[in-house]
Amino acid sequence: MPDVALLALIVVAMLAGYLLGRRDLRKKNESRSSGQPLSKEYFVGLNYLLNEQTDEAIETFIKALDLNNDTVDTYLALGSLFARRGEVEKSIRVHQDLLARPSLTASQSLRVQLELAKDFMQAGLLDRAEAMLSEMVRNHHEYRSEALQQLLKIYEQEREWSKAVAIGEELRKSGGDQYAVDLAHFYCEGAQICIDRNDRVSARKAIRQAFTRDRNCVRASLLLARMEFDDARYRDCIKALEKVALQKSRYVPLTLDLLEQAYNRLGNVRGFTAYLGRCLNERPGAAVILAMTRVLASDRGDEQALKFLTDQLRKHPSLKGLNALMNLQLRNPAVGSLESIRLLKEMTDKMLELKPVYQCSSCGFSGKEMHWMCPGCHSWGAIAPVQGIEGE
């Protein structure tokens, strides 16, 4: 709906609220024969609206209409309209004007404060929003849950993970099981910070806490595996990485490079091959097929690798697989086919260069880097390797 049309509806609602308020006033004061007439400013504002001078119309209506129980919601709707249009300064002005009215009830005041805090967040005034929301959490039960949710968004944006954990745990205790996955990621963020400063004891503790909130947290398994590998605990590294296939198999591609290194450090190439074979039987994908192709090329030669890859591509076609097939053929070209293979490879190289590697299952955001929190919709754990012929 166009903003002008929506604004017109809001103004109609303002007028209805105004008239309802006057009607209630007449009922309470029977000595008055009629309510006060609409002010001159109201008709001036209506004229602005008809001429599509929306800013002037809004300013005039705010000044013209009294605040009562029937118009508070309309004022809030007006503020929301500004916020959606990106005119956050106007939304702030509407909400601050509301808060200045002494006729607001305590409940209405809290609701307006919550909306004003959202305005501050949208404007990037996070300190002001945090102060307002924190005061609401400390001193008021009503709207407390909503205030906590907004605080959580602030701490995510500011990457204050210890505060995010505290808020997330409080929300979870009050029945917010949906925060379990987010909490696991907060603990993982803390674990990564501990790893970066070489505090491995605290890092392991944070990883354990992540698993208590989400036992299928792939990120925690990957962090643990890297720590085990760096500590030369290769069997434990393998255990953590192979667990990912049971947690969320779509993330197996993220495990294969380190898993191969861990098996190689143990001198157990066959163990890695056996694991790849299990993955091929249960959930074949481009990354697993290409890993097996590399192992076969190293162990049995390009001819066996080429045969395996050709068979797999017939069953599970992918651009990555086709590109790998051409690499093998370029190393062992058939007579007369070298130039055509080279041309095909150049084409697939360009196609793969333009294609995203990861995609968010929630909003569709895609890119070439793995993000545990989607930059588009801010969902945790929604991004994974692209599936299908153009991905895995």
Short mmCIF file of C-alpha atoms in Angstrom, two decimals:
data_model
loop_
_atom_site.label_atom_id
_atom_site.label_comp_id
_atom_site.label_asym_id
_atom_site.label_seq_id
_atom_site.Cartn_x
_atom_site.Cartn_y
_atom_site.Cartn_z
CA MET A 1 0.00 0.00 0.00
CA PRO A 2 1.46 3.45 -0.94
CA ASP A 3 2.55 5.57 1.99
CA VAL A 4 0.05 8.33 1.18
CA ALA A 5 -2.86 5.87 1.23
CA LEU A 6 -1.61 4.34 4.47
CA LEU A 7 -1.21 7.77 5.99
CA ALA A 8 -4.78 8.59 4.99
CA LEU A 9 -6.00 5.52 6.86
CA ILE A 10 -3.99 6.56 9.90
CA VAL A 11 -5.51 10.02 9.82
CA VAL A 12 -9.00 8.52 9.56
CA ALA A 13 -8.15 6.39 12.59
CA MET A 14 -6.94 9.52 14.40
CA LEU A 15 -10.21 11.23 13.63
CA ALA A 16 -12.21 8.21 14.78
CA GLY A 17 -10.24 8.12 18.01
CA TYR A 18 -10.76 11.82 18.48
CA LEU A 19 -14.53 11.51 18.03
CA LEU A 20 -14.73 8.46 20.28
CA GLY A 21 -12.83 10.34 22.93
CA ARG A 22 -15.24 13.26 22.64
CA ARG A 23 -18.22 10.90 22.87
CA ASP A 24 -16.87 9.38 26.09
CA LEU A 25 -16.29 12.85 27.44
CA ARG A 26 -19.90 13.82 26.75
CA LYS A 27 -21.17 10.73 28.55
CA LYS A 28 -19.14 11.63 31.61
CA ASN A 29 -20.22 15.25 31.52
CA GLU A 30 -23.92 15.37 30.68
CA SER A 31 -24.07 19.10 31.17
CA ARG A 32 -22.25 19.57 27.87
CA SER A 33 -24.53 19.36 24.87
CA SER A 34 -21.78 18.57 22.40
CA GLY A 35 -18.06 18.00 22.13
CA GLN A 36 -15.69 20.69 21.06
CA PRO A 37 -15.51 21.10 17.30
CA LEU A 38 -12.52 19.90 15.38
CA SER A 39 -9.75 22.47 15.47
CA LYS A 40 -8.67 24.58 12.54
CA GLU A 41 -5.36 22.70 12.49
CA TYR A 42 -7.15 19.45 11.71
CA PHE A 43 -8.61 20.86 8.48
CA VAL A 44 -5.28 22.45 7.58
CA GLY A 45 -3.69 19.03 7.98
CA LEU A 46 -6.39 17.43 5.85
CA ASN A 47 -5.64 19.95 3.11
CA TYR A 48 -1.94 19.09 3.28
CA LEU A 49 -2.82 15.42 2.95
CA LEU A 50 -5.02 15.99 -0.10
CA ASN A 51 -2.12 17.83 -1.72
CA GLU A 52 0.20 14.90 -0.85
CA GLN A 53 2.25 17.11 1.48
CA THR A 54 2.58 14.25 3.93
CA ASP A 55 5.25 15.72 6.22
CA GLU A 56 3.30 18.92 6.78
CA ALA A 57 0.08 16.94 7.25
CA ILE A 58 1.61 14.75 9.92
CA GLU A 59 3.08 17.67 11.85
CA THR A 60 -0.29 19.40 11.83
CA PHE A 61 -2.29 16.34 12.92
CA ILE A 62 0.06 15.67 15.82
CA LYS A 63 -0.48 19.21 17.08
CA ALA A 64 -4.22 19.20 16.42
CA LEU A 65 -5.43 16.01 18.09
CA ASP A 66 -5.70 15.31 21.76
CA LEU A 67 -4.13 12.14 23.09
CA ASN A 68 -6.53 9.53 24.46
CA ASN A 69 -6.78 5.76 24.70
CA ASP A 70 -8.25 5.61 21.21
CA THR A 71 -5.44 7.54 19.52
CA VAL A 72 -2.33 6.07 21.19
CA ASP A 73 -2.33 3.06 18.85
CA THR A 74 -2.69 5.38 15.89
CA TYR A 75 0.29 7.45 16.97
CA LEU A 76 2.30 4.24 17.31
CA ALA A 77 1.21 3.16 13.82
CA LEU A 78 2.37 6.52 12.52
CA GLY A 79 5.77 6.00 14.12
CA SER A 80 6.00 2.53 12.58
CA LEU A 81 5.18 3.99 9.17
CA PHE A 82 8.09 6.41 9.48
CA ALA A 83 10.42 3.64 10.64
CA ARG A 84 9.51 1.44 7.66
CA ARG A 85 10.14 4.35 5.32
CA GLY A 86 13.59 4.77 6.88
CA GLU A 87 12.63 8.16 8.33
CA VAL A 88 13.76 7.20 11.80
CA GLU A 89 14.18 10.80 13.00
CA LYS A 90 10.46 11.39 12.46
CA SER A 91 9.61 8.15 14.19
CA ILE A 92 11.72 9.24 17.16
CA ARG A 93 9.93 12.59 17.24
CA VAL A 94 6.50 10.94 17.27
CA HIS A 95 7.45 8.62 20.12
CA GLN A 96 9.17 11.33 22.14
CA ASP A 97 6.10 13.53 21.70
CA LEU A 98 3.98 10.69 23.06
CA LEU A 99 6.23 10.21 26.08
CA ALA A 100 5.94 13.90 26.90
CA ARG A 101 2.16 13.59 27.30
CA PRO A 102 1.19 13.33 31.00
CA SER A 103 -2.03 11.50 30.13
CA LEU A 104 -0.20 8.28 29.15
CA THR A 105 -0.84 5.32 31.42
CA ALA A 106 2.14 3.41 32.82
CA SER A 107 1.54 0.55 30.40
CA GLN A 108 1.27 2.89 27.43
CA SER A 109 4.46 4.67 28.47
CA LEU A 110 6.38 1.37 28.55
CA ARG A 111 5.09 0.43 25.13
CA VAL A 112 6.17 3.76 23.68
CA GLN A 113 9.59 3.45 25.34
CA LEU A 114 10.04 0.06 23.69
CA GLU A 115 9.22 1.54 20.29
CA LEU A 116 11.55 4.48 20.93
CA ALA A 117 14.36 2.07 21.82
CA LYS A 118 13.80 0.33 18.47
CA ASP A 119 14.06 3.74 16.79
CA PHE A 120 17.40 4.35 18.50
CA MET A 121 18.61 0.93 17.33
CA GLN A 122 17.59 1.68 13.76
CA ALA A 123 19.39 5.02 13.97
CA GLY A 124 22.55 3.34 15.27
CA LEU A 125 22.21 4.95 18.70
CA LEU A 126 22.86 1.64 20.42
CA ASP A 127 24.03 3.09 23.75
CA ARG A 128 20.79 5.02 24.19
CA ALA A 129 18.72 2.01 23.18
CA GLU A 130 20.66 -0.26 25.55
CA ALA A 131 20.21 2.13 28.48
CA MET A 132 16.46 2.42 27.91
CA LEU A 133 15.95 -1.33 27.45
CA SER A 134 18.11 -2.24 30.44
CA GLU A 135 16.05 0.06 32.65
CA MET A 136 12.88 -1.62 31.43
CA VAL A 137 14.31 -5.07 32.18
CA ARG A 138 15.38 -4.04 35.69
CA ASN A 139 12.27 -2.22 36.82
CA HIS A 140 9.27 -3.38 34.82
CA HIS A 141 7.79 -6.82 34.27
CA GLU A 142 5.49 -5.75 31.46
CA TYR A 143 7.24 -5.82 28.06
CA ARG A 144 10.29 -7.33 29.80
CA SER A 145 10.55 -10.22 27.35
CA GLU A 146 10.35 -7.87 24.35
CA ALA A 147 13.01 -5.63 25.92
CA LEU A 148 15.29 -8.64 26.43
CA GLN A 149 14.86 -9.65 22.80
CA GLN A 150 15.88 -6.19 21.62
CA LEU A 151 18.87 -6.15 23.98
CA LEU A 152 19.94 -9.46 22.49
CA LYS A 153 19.95 -7.90 19.02
CA ILE A 154 22.12 -5.05 20.29
CA TYR A 155 24.68 -7.40 21.85
CA GLU A 156 24.79 -9.50 18.69
CA GLN A 157 25.43 -6.39 16.63
CA GLU A 158 28.11 -5.16 19.03
CA ARG A 159 29.58 -8.68 19.32
CA GLU A 160 29.38 -8.59 23.12
CA TRP A 161 29.03 -12.33 23.45
CA SER A 162 29.15 -12.65 27.23
CA LYS A 163 26.22 -10.22 27.51
CA ALA A 164 24.43 -12.04 24.69
CA VAL A 165 24.85 -15.31 26.59
CA ALA A 166 23.40 -13.77 29.77
CA ILE A 167 20.35 -12.41 27.93
CA GLY A 168 19.89 -15.57 25.90
CA GLU A 169 20.01 -17.77 28.99
CA GLU A 170 17.40 -15.57 30.68
CA LEU A 171 15.10 -15.82 27.67
CA ARG A 172 15.59 -19.58 27.52
CA LYS A 173 14.70 -19.99 31.19
CA SER A 174 11.46 -18.14 30.63
CA GLY A 175 10.39 -20.68 28.03
CA GLY A 176 12.29 -19.54 24.99
CA ASP A 177 13.61 -22.88 23.73
CA GLN A 178 14.04 -21.30 20.32
CA TYR A 179 17.10 -19.52 21.71
CA ALA A 180 19.03 -22.77 22.25
CA VAL A 181 20.64 -22.71 18.79
CA ASP A 182 21.53 -19.01 19.13
CA LEU A 183 23.04 -19.64 22.56
CA ALA A 184 25.23 -22.42 21.17
CA HIS A 185 26.61 -19.96 18.61
CA PHE A 186 27.22 -17.33 21.31
CA TYR A 187 29.27 -19.88 23.25
CA CYS A 188 31.15 -20.74 20.05
CA GLU A 189 31.93 -17.06 19.49
CA GLY A 190 33.33 -16.94 23.02
CA ALA A 191 35.30 -20.14 22.40
CA GLN A 192 36.87 -18.65 19.28
CA ILE A 193 37.95 -15.57 21.24
CA CYS A 194 39.55 -17.83 23.86
CA ILE A 195 41.34 -19.82 21.15
CA ASP A 196 42.68 -16.63 19.59
CA ARG A 197 44.21 -15.58 22.90
CA ASN A 198 45.47 -19.13 23.56
CA ASP A 199 43.16 -19.73 26.54
CA ARG A 200 42.42 -23.31 25.59
CA VAL A 201 40.90 -24.31 28.93
CA SER A 202 38.23 -21.63 28.68
CA ALA A 203 37.72 -22.45 25.01
CA ARG A 204 36.98 -26.10 25.79
CA LYS A 205 34.58 -25.04 28.54
CA ALA A 206 32.70 -22.77 26.14
CA ILE A 207 32.50 -25.57 23.56
CA ARG A 208 31.03 -27.92 26.17
CA GLN A 209 28.46 -25.27 27.04
CA ALA A 210 27.57 -24.95 23.36
CA PHE A 211 26.86 -28.68 23.21
CA THR A 212 24.64 -28.47 26.31
CA ARG A 213 22.45 -25.96 24.48
CA ASP A 214 22.53 -27.67 21.06
CA ARG A 215 24.00 -31.15 20.89
CA ASN A 216 23.89 -30.93 17.09
CA CYS A 217 25.97 -27.75 16.97
CA VAL A 218 28.25 -28.35 13.98
CA ARG A 219 30.24 -25.23 14.70
CA ALA A 220 31.19 -26.52 18.15
CA SER A 221 32.33 -29.82 16.60
CA LEU A 222 34.49 -27.97 14.07
CA LEU A 223 36.06 -25.79 16.78
CA LEU A 224 36.74 -28.83 18.95
CA ALA A 225 38.24 -30.74 16.02
CA ARG A 226 40.63 -27.89 15.22
CA MET A 227 41.76 -27.72 18.84
CA GLU A 228 42.32 -31.48 18.96
CA PHE A 229 44.32 -31.36 15.74
CA ASP A 230 46.49 -28.48 16.97
CA ASP A 231 47.11 -30.44 20.19
CA ALA A 232 48.15 -33.50 18.11
CA ARG A 233 45.13 -35.46 19.37
CA TYR A 234 44.32 -36.75 15.91
CA ARG A 235 41.95 -39.55 16.90
CA ASP A 236 39.86 -37.11 18.93
CA CYS A 237 39.94 -34.72 15.98
CA ILE A 238 38.62 -37.47 13.70
CA LYS A 239 35.91 -38.35 16.21
CA ALA A 240 34.71 -34.74 16.37
CA LEU A 241 34.70 -34.33 12.59
CA GLU A 242 32.95 -37.60 11.80
CA LYS A 243 30.27 -36.63 14.32
CA VAL A 244 29.21 -33.85 11.95
CA ALA A 245 27.72 -36.39 9.52
CA LEU A 246 25.37 -37.47 12.32
CA GLN A 247 24.60 -33.91 13.43
CA LYS A 248 23.84 -32.22 10.10
CA SER A 249 25.19 -34.06 7.09
CA ARG A 250 24.99 -31.04 4.80
CA TYR A 251 28.04 -29.65 6.63
CA VAL A 252 30.25 -32.67 5.85
CA PRO A 253 32.09 -30.66 3.12
CA LEU A 254 33.44 -28.37 5.87
CA THR A 255 35.13 -31.34 7.58
CA LEU A 256 36.95 -33.12 4.77
CA ASP A 257 40.21 -31.16 4.48
CA LEU A 258 41.05 -31.36 8.19
CA LEU A 259 39.79 -34.93 8.39
CA GLU A 260 42.13 -36.01 5.60
CA GLN A 261 45.04 -34.29 7.35
CA ALA A 262 44.24 -36.03 10.64
CA TYR A 263 44.08 -39.47 8.99
CA ASN A 264 47.34 -38.74 7.17
CA ARG A 265 49.06 -37.78 10.43
CA LEU A 266 48.06 -41.21 11.75
CA GLY A 267 49.26 -42.87 8.54
CA ASN A 268 45.76 -44.23 8.02
CA VAL A 269 44.72 -43.30 4.48
CA ARG A 270 42.45 -46.34 4.34
CA GLY A 271 40.51 -45.02 7.30
CA PHE A 272 39.77 -41.82 5.41
CA THR A 273 38.80 -43.80 2.30
CA ALA A 274 36.45 -45.97 4.36
CA TYR A 275 34.77 -42.89 5.82
CA LEU A 276 34.31 -41.40 2.35
CA GLY A 277 32.78 -44.67 1.22
CA ARG A 278 30.23 -44.51 4.03
CA CYS A 279 29.37 -40.94 3.11
CA LEU A 280 28.93 -41.93 -0.54
CA ASN A 281 26.47 -44.63 0.46
CA GLU A 282 24.50 -42.42 2.83
CA ARG A 283 24.56 -38.95 1.27
CA PRO A 284 26.77 -38.51 -1.80
CA GLY A 285 27.78 -34.97 -2.68
CA ALA A 286 30.33 -33.18 -4.83
CA ALA A 287 32.81 -32.60 -1.98
CA VAL A 288 32.81 -36.29 -0.96
CA ILE A 289 33.07 -37.47 -4.58
CA LEU A 290 35.99 -35.13 -5.28
CA ALA A 291 37.78 -36.17 -2.08
CA MET A 292 37.47 -39.83 -3.07
CA THR A 293 38.69 -38.96 -6.57
CA ARG A 294 41.84 -37.34 -5.13
CA VAL A 295 42.50 -40.36 -2.92
CA LEU A 296 42.08 -42.77 -5.84
CA ALA A 297 44.32 -40.66 -8.10
CA SER A 298 47.05 -40.69 -5.46
CA ASP A 299 46.66 -44.36 -4.53
CA ARG A 300 45.69 -46.08 -7.80
CA GLY A 301 46.41 -43.55 -10.52
CA ASP A 302 44.47 -41.16 -12.72
CA GLU A 303 42.84 -43.87 -14.81
CA GLN A 304 41.01 -45.39 -11.83
CA ALA A 305 40.15 -41.94 -10.52
CA LEU A 306 38.79 -40.93 -13.93
CA LYS A 307 36.61 -44.03 -14.15
CA PHE A 308 35.24 -43.48 -10.63
CA LEU A 309 34.51 -39.80 -11.23
CA THR A 310 32.81 -40.46 -14.57
CA ASP A 311 30.52 -43.05 -12.98
CA GLN A 312 29.66 -40.75 -10.09
CA LEU A 313 28.90 -37.78 -12.34
CA ARG A 314 26.36 -39.84 -14.26
CA LYS A 315 24.53 -40.45 -10.98
CA HIS A 316 25.28 -37.15 -9.23
CA PRO A 317 26.08 -34.42 -11.80
CA SER A 318 27.70 -31.19 -10.60
CA LEU A 319 29.76 -28.35 -12.03
CA LYS A 320 32.51 -29.02 -9.50
CA GLY A 321 32.64 -32.65 -10.57
CA LEU A 322 32.73 -31.73 -14.26
CA ASN A 323 35.57 -29.31 -13.59
CA ALA A 324 37.53 -32.01 -11.75
CA LEU A 325 36.88 -34.46 -14.60
CA MET A 326 38.40 -32.04 -17.08
CA ASN A 327 41.41 -31.55 -14.82
CA LEU A 328 42.03 -35.29 -14.89
CA GLN A 329 41.57 -35.48 -18.64
CA LEU A 330 43.92 -32.57 -19.20
CA ARG A 331 46.58 -34.51 -17.32
CA ASN A 332 45.90 -37.53 -19.54
CA PRO A 333 44.46 -36.13 -22.80
CA ALA A 334 43.04 -38.38 -25.47
CA VAL A 335 44.28 -37.66 -28.98
CA GLY A 336 42.41 -34.77 -30.57
CA SER A 337 40.39 -33.91 -27.45
CA LEU A 338 42.79 -31.62 -25.62
CA GLU A 339 41.60 -28.32 -27.12
CA SER A 340 37.89 -28.99 -26.59
CA ILE A 341 38.51 -30.09 -23.01
CA ARG A 342 40.55 -26.96 -22.36
CA LEU A 343 37.72 -24.80 -23.69
CA LEU A 344 35.15 -26.60 -21.54
CA LYS A 345 37.35 -26.16 -18.50
CA GLU A 346 37.69 -22.43 -19.10
CA MET A 347 33.91 -22.17 -19.28
CA THR A 348 33.30 -24.11 -16.08
CA ASP A 349 36.06 -22.15 -14.30
CA LYS A 350 34.23 -18.93 -15.11
CA MET A 351 30.87 -20.37 -14.10
CA LEU A 352 32.21 -21.62 -10.78
CA GLU A 353 33.90 -18.29 -10.12
CA LEU A 354 30.55 -16.51 -10.34
CA LYS A 355 28.49 -19.05 -8.41
CA PRO A 356 27.93 -18.69 -4.66
CA VAL A 357 29.29 -21.47 -2.48
CA TYR A 358 27.02 -20.98 0.53
CA GLN A 359 23.35 -20.02 0.86
CA CYS A 360 20.95 -19.16 3.68
CA SER A 361 17.97 -21.49 3.95
CA SER A 362 15.98 -18.75 5.71
CA CYS A 363 16.28 -15.69 3.44
CA GLY A 364 18.24 -16.91 0.40
CA PHE A 365 21.36 -14.80 1.04
CA SER A 366 24.32 -16.33 -0.82
CA GLY A 367 28.05 -15.80 -1.05
CA LYS A 368 31.46 -17.41 -1.17
CA GLU A 369 32.28 -17.18 2.54
CA MET A 370 30.82 -19.28 5.34
CA HIS A 371 28.94 -17.22 7.93
CA TRP A 372 27.43 -18.79 11.03
CA MET A 373 25.11 -15.79 11.38
CA CYS A 374 23.44 -14.78 8.11
CA PRO A 375 24.39 -11.17 7.16
CA GLY A 376 20.97 -10.86 5.51
CA CYS A 377 18.40 -12.07 8.03
CA HIS A 378 20.72 -12.58 11.06
CA SER A 379 19.60 -16.20 11.53
CA TRP A 380 22.12 -18.45 13.26
CA GLY A 381 23.11 -21.73 11.59
CA ALA A 382 20.97 -21.18 8.48
CA ILE A 383 23.84 -20.89 5.98
CA ALA A 384 25.25 -24.09 4.48
CA PRO A 385 26.97 -25.26 1.27
CA VAL A 386 24.79 -24.88 -1.83
CA GLN A 387 23.18 -28.16 -2.87
CA GLY A 388 22.36 -29.52 -6.32
CA ILE A 389 24.14 -29.47 -9.66
CA GLU A 390 25.65 -26.04 -8.99
CA GLY A 391 26.88 -26.98 -5.51
CA GLU A 392 27.12 -30.20 -3.58
#
